[in-house]
Short mmCIF file of C-alpha atoms in Angstrom, two decimals:
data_model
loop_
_atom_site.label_atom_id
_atom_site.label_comp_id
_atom_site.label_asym_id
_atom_site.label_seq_id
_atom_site.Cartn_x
_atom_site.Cartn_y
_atom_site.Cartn_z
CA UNK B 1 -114.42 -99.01 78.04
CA UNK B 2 -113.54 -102.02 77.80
CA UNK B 3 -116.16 -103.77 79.27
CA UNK B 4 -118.55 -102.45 76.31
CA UNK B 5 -116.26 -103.98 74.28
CA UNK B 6 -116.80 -107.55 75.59
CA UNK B 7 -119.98 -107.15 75.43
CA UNK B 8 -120.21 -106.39 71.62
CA UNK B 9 -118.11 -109.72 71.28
CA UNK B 10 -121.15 -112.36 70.23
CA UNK B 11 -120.77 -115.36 72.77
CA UNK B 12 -118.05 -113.54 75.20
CA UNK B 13 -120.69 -111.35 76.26
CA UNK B 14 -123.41 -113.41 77.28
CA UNK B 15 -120.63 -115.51 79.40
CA UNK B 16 -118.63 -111.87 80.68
CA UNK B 17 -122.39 -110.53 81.19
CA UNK B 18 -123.14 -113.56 83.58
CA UNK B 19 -119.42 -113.31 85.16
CA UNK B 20 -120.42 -109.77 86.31
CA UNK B 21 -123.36 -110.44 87.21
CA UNK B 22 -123.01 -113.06 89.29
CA UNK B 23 -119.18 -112.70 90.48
CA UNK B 24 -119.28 -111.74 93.92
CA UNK B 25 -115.65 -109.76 93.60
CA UNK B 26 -117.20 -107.44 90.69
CA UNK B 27 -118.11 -103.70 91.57
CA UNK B 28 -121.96 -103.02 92.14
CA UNK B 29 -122.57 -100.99 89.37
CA UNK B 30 -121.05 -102.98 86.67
CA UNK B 31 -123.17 -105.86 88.90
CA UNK B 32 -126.41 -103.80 88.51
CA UNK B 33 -125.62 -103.01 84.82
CA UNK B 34 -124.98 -106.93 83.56
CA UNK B 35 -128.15 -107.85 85.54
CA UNK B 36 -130.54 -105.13 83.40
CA UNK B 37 -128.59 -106.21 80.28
CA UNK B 38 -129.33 -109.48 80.87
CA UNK B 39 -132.96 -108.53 81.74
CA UNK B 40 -132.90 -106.12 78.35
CA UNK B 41 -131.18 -109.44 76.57
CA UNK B 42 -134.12 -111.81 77.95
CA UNK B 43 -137.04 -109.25 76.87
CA UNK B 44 -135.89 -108.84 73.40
CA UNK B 45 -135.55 -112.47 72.18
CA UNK B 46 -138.92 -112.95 73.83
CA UNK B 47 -140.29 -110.10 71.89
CA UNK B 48 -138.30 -111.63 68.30
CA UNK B 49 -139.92 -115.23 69.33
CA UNK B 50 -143.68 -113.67 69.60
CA UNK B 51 -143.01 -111.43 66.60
CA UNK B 52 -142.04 -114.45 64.45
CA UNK B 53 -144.70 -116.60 65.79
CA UNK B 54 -147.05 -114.04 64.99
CA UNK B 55 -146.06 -113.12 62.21
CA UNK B 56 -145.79 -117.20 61.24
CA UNK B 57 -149.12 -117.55 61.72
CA UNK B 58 -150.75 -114.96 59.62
CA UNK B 59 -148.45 -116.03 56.58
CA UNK B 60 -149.47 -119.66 56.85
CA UNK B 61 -153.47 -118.87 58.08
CA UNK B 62 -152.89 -116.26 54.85
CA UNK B 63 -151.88 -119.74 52.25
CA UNK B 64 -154.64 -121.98 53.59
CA UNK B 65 -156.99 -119.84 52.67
CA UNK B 66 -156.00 -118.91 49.15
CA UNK B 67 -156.71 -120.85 46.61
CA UNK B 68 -154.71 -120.66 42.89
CA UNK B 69 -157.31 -122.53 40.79
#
């Protein structure tokens, strides 16, 4: 229990998350858990950074090629 609720603290879980990971006196599980959130964690800002990117470009392509004369 209250491992989910260092990881809902901003900051403290990416650091805790690592800790587990990484810490060779931590139980496998909770190992193998921090490693997929961190995997999970990884996949979703790379998702947010194409999204916005893509999503960018279509508003900007989309005001170049109006014109309001």
């Amino acid at each position: 229990m209250i491992t989910i609720l260092l990881s809902a603290i901003p900051i403290v879980n990416i650091v805790m998350l690592f800790v587990w990971a990484f810490g060779s006196s931590t139980n496998p599980s909770k190992a193998n858990w921090a490693k997929a959130t961190l995997i999970w964690m990884v996949i979703g800002i790379a998702l947010a950074i194409i999204f916005v990117v893509v999503i960018g470009t279509a508003i900007f392509s989309g005001m170049e090629s109006s014109s309001f004369e």
